[in-house]
Amino acid sequence: MNQPSIYIHKLIDNLTRSTVNFALYRQPWTDMPILVLQESGNTQIIDSLTDLNGQRGFLLAPFRRTEQHPIVLIRPTHVEHDWEAISETLTRLVQDRTDLIPTQTELPFSKTASFITQKASDKEWENYRQAFERFIAPLQQKQFQKLVLSRRTFLELPDGFSPLTSFINACNNYPRMMISLCHTPETGTWLGSTPEIILSGHGTQWHTVSLAGTMPMQGDVIPTDWSDKNIREQAFVSDYIRRTIKQFGNKITEKGPYPARAGQLVHLKTDFNFILKDASQVGNILYELHPTPAVCGLPKNETYEFINENEGYDRRYYAGIIGWLDPEEDTSLYVNLRCMNIEGKRSTLYAGGGILSSSTLESEWEETRQKLNTMLSIL
């Protein structure tokens, strides 16, 4: 992806520290940046995913809705495609917002955070080890079929860190993923590279995926020797997706499972295409889909409560929903994976993995380490 002018580059960085609501994103296999900008007023706070029926805007929904982390819909004043159109809109915006005008005419020297390649702290490892023990016990007792255990790591960002530079790095490194940079005063700033669609389509034609199971790339070769654990994990998610969309649609077709690359990782993926009987009820299907077993577990309601009580921290918008919602024209909503929250000079990165009764602590920790590298590599 090409870069905008230095002036616009700095202006977008400034927006991540402002009261302006915006999202900048790029769809997979394109080089087209898309800006969703709300010039004034607050975002729309949504009480439930079902309230998204008939709505239009850029959505950021948390894994678990709380008063501190609401479901947010950016109400677009402008939706602009390509840097030229984005630049024109942002130039007009600062005519009335002189506080956003960049004071630097050159981008700072791009430095890498000093400990990106260092190992996780002993505290992070111990927190994960204890959480793994809490999660594996009910699985081995056959209380649950699957649980998803995640963790977070903290990173001090270097002087002159540019969110837009990292966004562009992600676009260039991960052509198969949806890349996003989203900021609102309610949610803070989130940067992500996600491979997982939760719902896309328009009119009556809709699509979702089952994405689970993880292996690293073997050089430039996509692995084919999937373990029984990976195959079972993906099958659990597929069964849930299949049952859910049958409630809302018909003429369902499936493709997969097949290996799908996401950066230096590969997942097992099944595509589901279906006819949605009533596009005005998109919020209802999102309510039933989220959170899918790919980020939660089975049975859904019981594992959802277990995770919130036993994981040891609030996921916030990690493993939530992010993307563009417009059922009449085009909807592209994703699970917010491989993401980071930027707060001043500190960033919080998130990653998780599916746990079955046969899982081992070391292999699951390694999977989260590889997933964290997706974001670490673009800083």
Coordinates of C-alpha atoms in Angstrom, one line a residue:
M1 CA 0.0 0.0 0.0
N2 CA 1.2 3.5 -0.8
Q3 CA 1.5 6.1 1.9
P4 CA -0.3 9.4 2.0
S5 CA 1.5 12.7 2.2
I6 CA 3.5 13.4 5.4
Y7 CA 0.9 16.0 6.4
I8 CA -2.0 13.6 6.1
H9 CA 0.1 10.8 7.8
K10 CA 0.7 13.0 10.8
L11 CA -2.9 14.2 10.8
I12 CA -4.2 10.7 11.1
D13 CA -1.8 10.0 13.9
N14 CA -3.2 13.1 15.6
L15 CA -6.7 11.8 15.2
T16 CA -5.9 8.8 17.4
R17 CA -5.2 11.3 20.3
S18 CA -8.4 13.4 19.6
T19 CA -12.1 13.3 20.3
V20 CA -12.9 12.5 16.6
N21 CA -14.5 9.2 15.9
F22 CA -13.0 7.4 12.9
A23 CA -12.0 4.0 11.5
L24 CA -9.5 3.4 8.7
Y25 CA -9.5 -0.1 7.3
R26 CA -8.5 -2.2 4.3
Q27 CA -10.3 -5.2 3.0
P28 CA -8.3 -8.4 2.2
W29 CA -6.6 -8.6 -1.2
T30 CA -7.0 -4.9 -1.9
D31 CA -4.7 -1.8 -1.6
M32 CA -7.7 0.5 -1.0
P33 CA -7.7 2.4 2.3
I34 CA -11.3 3.3 3.5
L35 CA -12.0 6.0 6.0
V36 CA -15.2 6.2 8.0
L37 CA -15.3 9.5 9.7
Q38 CA -17.9 11.0 12.1
E39 CA -17.1 14.7 12.2
S40 CA -19.0 15.7 15.4
G41 CA -21.1 14.3 18.2
N42 CA -20.8 11.1 20.1
T43 CA -20.8 7.6 18.7
Q44 CA -24.0 5.6 18.9
I45 CA -24.0 3.4 22.0
I46 CA -25.8 0.1 21.4
D47 CA -27.3 -1.9 24.2
S48 CA -27.5 -5.2 22.5
L49 CA -26.3 -6.7 19.1
T50 CA -30.0 -7.2 18.3
D51 CA -30.3 -3.4 18.3
L52 CA -28.1 -3.3 15.2
N53 CA -31.1 -4.4 13.0
G54 CA -31.5 -1.7 10.4
Q55 CA -28.3 0.2 11.5
R56 CA -25.5 1.5 9.3
G57 CA -22.0 2.5 10.4
F58 CA -18.6 1.2 11.6
L59 CA -19.0 -1.3 14.4
L60 CA -16.7 -2.0 17.3
A61 CA -18.2 -4.5 19.8
P62 CA -16.4 -6.0 22.8
F63 CA -16.2 -9.6 23.7
R64 CA -18.3 -8.8 26.8
R65 CA -20.4 -5.6 26.9
T66 CA -19.9 -3.6 30.0
E67 CA -20.5 0.0 31.0
Q68 CA -16.8 0.7 30.5
H69 CA -16.7 -1.2 27.2
P70 CA -19.9 -0.6 25.3
I71 CA -20.9 -1.6 21.8
V72 CA -20.1 1.4 19.6
L73 CA -21.3 2.4 16.2
I74 CA -19.5 5.2 14.4
R75 CA -22.1 7.2 12.5
P76 CA -20.5 8.2 9.2
T77 CA -20.4 11.8 8.1
H78 CA -18.0 10.7 5.4
V79 CA -17.0 7.3 3.9
E80 CA -14.0 7.9 1.6
H81 CA -12.0 5.5 -0.6
D82 CA -8.3 5.9 -1.5
W83 CA -5.8 8.4 -0.1
E84 CA -6.7 11.2 -2.5
A85 CA -10.3 11.3 -1.3
I86 CA -9.3 10.7 2.3
S87 CA -6.8 13.6 2.1
E88 CA -9.4 16.0 0.8
T89 CA -11.9 15.2 3.5
L90 CA -9.3 15.5 6.3
T91 CA -8.0 18.7 5.0
R92 CA -11.5 20.2 5.1
L93 CA -11.9 18.8 8.7
V94 CA -8.9 20.7 10.1
Q95 CA -10.2 24.0 8.8
D96 CA -12.5 24.0 11.9
R97 CA -10.2 21.9 14.1
T98 CA -6.9 23.7 14.3
D99 CA -5.9 21.5 17.3
L100 CA -5.5 18.6 14.9
I101 CA -3.1 20.4 12.5
P102 CA 0.3 18.6 12.6
T103 CA 3.2 20.6 14.0
Q104 CA 5.9 18.4 12.4
T105 CA 6.6 18.4 8.7
E106 CA 8.6 15.2 8.7
L107 CA 7.8 11.7 10.0
P108 CA 10.0 10.7 13.0
F109 CA 12.7 8.2 12.5
S110 CA 11.0 4.8 12.7
K111 CA 12.4 2.8 15.6
T112 CA 11.5 -0.6 16.9
A113 CA 10.4 -1.2 20.5
S114 CA 13.4 -2.3 22.4
F115 CA 12.1 -5.7 23.7
I116 CA 9.9 -6.9 20.9
T117 CA 12.0 -10.1 20.6
Q118 CA 12.4 -10.6 24.3
K119 CA 10.6 -13.4 26.1
A120 CA 7.4 -12.8 28.1
S121 CA 7.9 -11.9 31.7
D122 CA 7.8 -14.5 34.4
K123 CA 4.6 -13.0 35.7
E124 CA 2.9 -13.4 32.3
W125 CA 3.9 -17.0 32.1
E126 CA 2.8 -17.7 35.7
N127 CA -0.6 -16.0 35.1
Y128 CA -1.1 -18.1 31.9
R129 CA 0.0 -21.3 33.6
Q130 CA -2.5 -20.8 36.4
A131 CA -5.3 -19.9 34.0
F132 CA -4.5 -23.0 31.9
E133 CA -4.9 -25.2 35.0
R134 CA -8.3 -23.6 35.7
F135 CA -9.4 -24.2 32.1
I136 CA -8.1 -27.7 31.5
A137 CA -9.8 -29.2 34.6
P138 CA -13.4 -28.8 33.5
L139 CA -12.4 -30.0 30.0
Q140 CA -10.9 -33.2 31.4
Q141 CA -14.0 -33.6 33.6
K142 CA -16.1 -33.4 30.4
Q143 CA -17.9 -30.3 31.7
F144 CA -17.1 -28.5 28.5
Q145 CA -16.1 -29.6 24.9
K146 CA -13.9 -26.6 24.2
L147 CA -12.6 -23.4 25.9
V148 CA -10.6 -20.6 24.4
L149 CA -7.9 -19.2 26.7
S150 CA -6.3 -15.9 25.8
R151 CA -3.6 -13.7 27.3
R152 CA -2.3 -10.2 26.9
T153 CA 1.2 -8.7 26.9
F154 CA 2.3 -5.1 27.4
L155 CA 4.7 -3.1 25.3
E156 CA 6.3 0.3 25.8
L157 CA 6.1 2.1 22.5
P158 CA 9.2 4.0 21.2
D159 CA 9.3 7.8 20.9
G160 CA 7.7 8.9 17.7
F161 CA 5.6 5.8 17.3
S162 CA 3.1 6.2 14.4
P163 CA -0.1 4.2 14.4
L164 CA -0.6 4.8 10.7
T165 CA 2.9 3.5 9.9
S166 CA 2.0 0.3 11.7
F167 CA -1.3 0.2 9.9
I168 CA 0.4 0.5 6.5
N169 CA 3.0 -2.1 7.6
A170 CA 0.2 -4.5 8.4
C171 CA -1.4 -3.8 5.0
N172 CA 1.8 -4.7 3.2
N173 CA 2.6 -7.7 5.3
Y174 CA -0.8 -9.3 5.5
P175 CA -2.7 -9.1 2.2
R176 CA -5.1 -11.9 3.3
M177 CA -6.3 -10.1 6.4
M178 CA -8.7 -7.2 7.2
I179 CA -6.5 -4.4 8.6
S180 CA -8.1 -1.7 10.8
L181 CA -7.2 1.4 12.8
C182 CA -10.2 2.5 14.9
H183 CA -10.5 5.3 17.4
T184 CA -13.3 6.7 19.5
P185 CA -13.2 8.3 22.9
E186 CA -15.4 5.5 24.3
T187 CA -13.1 2.6 23.1
G188 CA -9.7 4.2 22.7
T189 CA -7.5 3.3 19.8
W190 CA -7.4 -0.2 18.4
L191 CA -5.1 -1.6 15.6
G192 CA -5.7 -5.0 14.2
S193 CA -5.0 -7.6 11.5
T194 CA -7.8 -10.2 11.5
P195 CA -8.3 -13.2 9.2
E196 CA -11.8 -14.2 10.5
I197 CA -15.1 -13.0 9.0
I198 CA -18.1 -13.3 11.3
L199 CA -20.7 -12.0 8.8
S200 CA -20.5 -10.4 5.4
G201 CA -22.9 -9.9 2.5
H202 CA -25.8 -7.7 1.3
G203 CA -29.4 -8.2 0.3
T204 CA -30.1 -11.9 0.5
Q205 CA -26.5 -13.2 -0.2
W206 CA -24.5 -13.8 3.0
H207 CA -21.3 -15.5 4.1
T208 CA -19.6 -16.5 7.3
V209 CA -16.6 -18.8 8.2
S210 CA -15.5 -21.3 10.7
L211 CA -11.8 -20.7 11.5
A212 CA -10.0 -22.7 14.0
G213 CA -6.9 -24.9 14.5
T214 CA -3.5 -23.3 14.1
M215 CA -0.1 -24.4 12.7
P216 CA 2.9 -22.3 11.8
M217 CA 4.1 -22.0 8.2
Q218 CA 6.9 -24.4 7.2
G219 CA 9.0 -21.9 5.4
D220 CA 6.9 -21.1 2.3
V221 CA 5.0 -24.4 2.5
I222 CA 1.5 -24.6 4.0
P223 CA 1.4 -27.6 6.4
T224 CA -1.0 -30.5 5.7
D225 CA -0.3 -32.8 8.7
W226 CA -3.1 -31.5 11.0
S227 CA -3.4 -33.1 14.4
D228 CA -6.6 -34.7 15.7
K229 CA -6.8 -31.8 18.2
N230 CA -6.8 -29.2 15.5
I231 CA -9.3 -31.1 13.4
R232 CA -11.7 -31.6 16.3
E233 CA -11.4 -28.0 17.4
Q234 CA -12.4 -26.7 13.9
A235 CA -15.2 -29.2 13.7
F236 CA -16.7 -27.9 16.9
V237 CA -16.8 -24.4 15.5
S238 CA -18.2 -25.6 12.1
D239 CA -21.0 -27.5 13.8
Y240 CA -22.0 -24.4 15.8
I241 CA -21.9 -22.1 12.8
R242 CA -24.0 -24.6 10.8
R243 CA -26.7 -24.8 13.4
T244 CA -26.9 -21.1 13.9
I245 CA -27.2 -20.0 10.3
K246 CA -29.9 -22.6 9.8
Q247 CA -32.1 -20.6 12.1
F248 CA -31.9 -17.5 9.8
G249 CA -31.1 -18.7 6.3
N250 CA -31.5 -21.4 3.7
K251 CA -29.7 -22.8 0.6
I252 CA -26.6 -23.2 2.7
T253 CA -23.4 -24.3 0.9
E254 CA -20.1 -25.2 2.5
K255 CA -16.5 -25.3 1.3
G256 CA -13.9 -26.9 3.5
P257 CA -12.3 -27.4 5.8
Y258 CA -9.1 -26.3 4.0
P259 CA -5.9 -24.7 5.2
A260 CA -5.9 -20.9 5.0
R261 CA -2.8 -18.8 5.6
A262 CA -2.8 -15.8 7.9
G263 CA 0.6 -14.2 8.1
Q264 CA 3.1 -16.9 9.3
L265 CA 0.2 -19.0 10.6
V266 CA -2.2 -21.4 9.0
H267 CA -5.7 -22.2 10.1
L268 CA -8.4 -24.7 9.1
K269 CA -11.3 -22.8 7.4
T270 CA -14.8 -23.7 6.2
D271 CA -16.8 -21.2 4.2
F272 CA -20.6 -21.0 4.6
N273 CA -22.7 -19.2 2.0
F274 CA -26.4 -18.9 2.6
I275 CA -29.6 -17.0 1.7
L276 CA -30.6 -14.7 4.5
K277 CA -34.4 -14.6 4.7
D278 CA -34.6 -11.0 6.1
A279 CA -31.5 -8.7 5.9
S280 CA -33.2 -6.3 8.4
Q281 CA -32.5 -8.9 11.1
V282 CA -28.7 -8.9 10.8
G283 CA -28.4 -7.9 14.4
N284 CA -30.3 -11.0 15.5
I285 CA -27.9 -13.4 13.7
L286 CA -24.9 -11.5 15.1
Y287 CA -26.3 -12.0 18.6
E288 CA -26.5 -15.7 18.0
L289 CA -23.1 -16.0 16.4
H290 CA -21.1 -13.9 18.8
P291 CA -19.0 -15.1 20.5
T292 CA -18.4 -18.1 18.3
P293 CA -16.6 -21.2 19.7
A294 CA -13.5 -19.9 17.8
V295 CA -13.1 -17.3 20.6
C296 CA -15.3 -18.7 23.4
G297 CA -16.1 -22.4 23.7
L298 CA -18.8 -25.0 23.8
P299 CA -21.4 -25.0 25.2
K300 CA -21.5 -21.3 24.4
N301 CA -23.4 -19.7 27.3
E302 CA -21.7 -21.8 30.0
T303 CA -18.2 -21.3 28.6
Y304 CA -18.8 -17.6 28.1
E305 CA -19.5 -17.2 31.8
F306 CA -16.6 -19.5 32.7
I307 CA -14.2 -17.4 30.7
N308 CA -15.4 -14.1 32.2
E309 CA -15.0 -15.5 35.7
N310 CA -11.7 -17.4 35.3
E311 CA -9.5 -16.0 32.6
G312 CA -8.2 -13.3 34.9
Y313 CA -8.6 -10.2 32.9
D314 CA -11.2 -8.3 30.7
R315 CA -10.7 -8.9 27.0
R316 CA -12.3 -5.6 26.2
Y317 CA -12.6 -5.4 22.4
Y318 CA -10.3 -8.3 21.7
A319 CA -12.4 -11.2 20.3
G320 CA -15.3 -8.8 19.7
I321 CA -16.6 -7.6 16.4
I322 CA -15.2 -5.0 14.1
G323 CA -16.1 -3.7 10.6
W324 CA -18.6 -2.0 8.3
L325 CA -22.3 -2.6 8.7
D326 CA -24.8 -1.8 5.9
P327 CA -27.2 -4.6 5.2
E328 CA -28.7 -2.8 2.2
E329 CA -25.4 -2.2 0.4
D330 CA -22.5 -4.2 1.8
T331 CA -21.6 -5.6 5.2
S332 CA -18.1 -6.8 6.2
L333 CA -17.8 -7.7 9.9
Y334 CA -14.9 -9.5 11.4
V335 CA -13.8 -11.1 14.7
N336 CA -11.3 -8.6 16.2
L337 CA -8.3 -11.0 16.4
R338 CA -4.5 -10.2 16.3
C339 CA -5.1 -6.8 17.8
M340 CA -3.6 -4.2 20.1
N341 CA -5.0 -1.3 22.2
I342 CA -2.8 1.8 22.0
E343 CA -2.9 4.0 25.1
G344 CA -0.3 6.8 25.0
K345 CA 3.1 5.2 24.9
R346 CA 1.8 1.8 26.0
S347 CA 0.3 -0.9 24.0
T348 CA -1.6 -4.0 25.1
L349 CA -1.5 -7.0 22.7
Y350 CA -3.9 -9.9 22.8
A351 CA -3.8 -13.5 21.6
G352 CA -5.6 -16.8 22.4
G353 CA -6.1 -20.4 21.4
G354 CA -8.6 -23.2 21.7
I355 CA -8.2 -25.6 24.6
L356 CA -9.4 -29.2 24.5
S357 CA -9.0 -31.9 27.1
S358 CA -5.9 -33.2 25.2
S359 CA -4.2 -29.7 25.1
T360 CA -0.8 -29.2 26.7
L361 CA 0.4 -26.0 28.5
E362 CA 3.6 -25.6 26.4
S363 CA 2.0 -26.0 23.0
E364 CA -0.8 -23.6 23.8
W365 CA 1.6 -21.0 25.2
E366 CA 3.6 -21.3 22.0
E367 CA 0.5 -20.8 19.8
T368 CA -0.2 -17.6 21.6
R369 CA 3.4 -16.5 21.2
Q370 CA 3.2 -17.0 17.5
K371 CA -0.1 -15.1 17.2
L372 CA 1.4 -12.2 19.2
N373 CA 4.2 -12.0 16.6
T374 CA 1.6 -11.0 14.0
M375 CA 1.3 -7.6 15.7
L376 CA 4.8 -7.3 17.1
S377 CA 6.2 -7.6 13.6
I378 CA 4.5 -4.5 12.3
L379 CA 5.6 -2.1 15.0

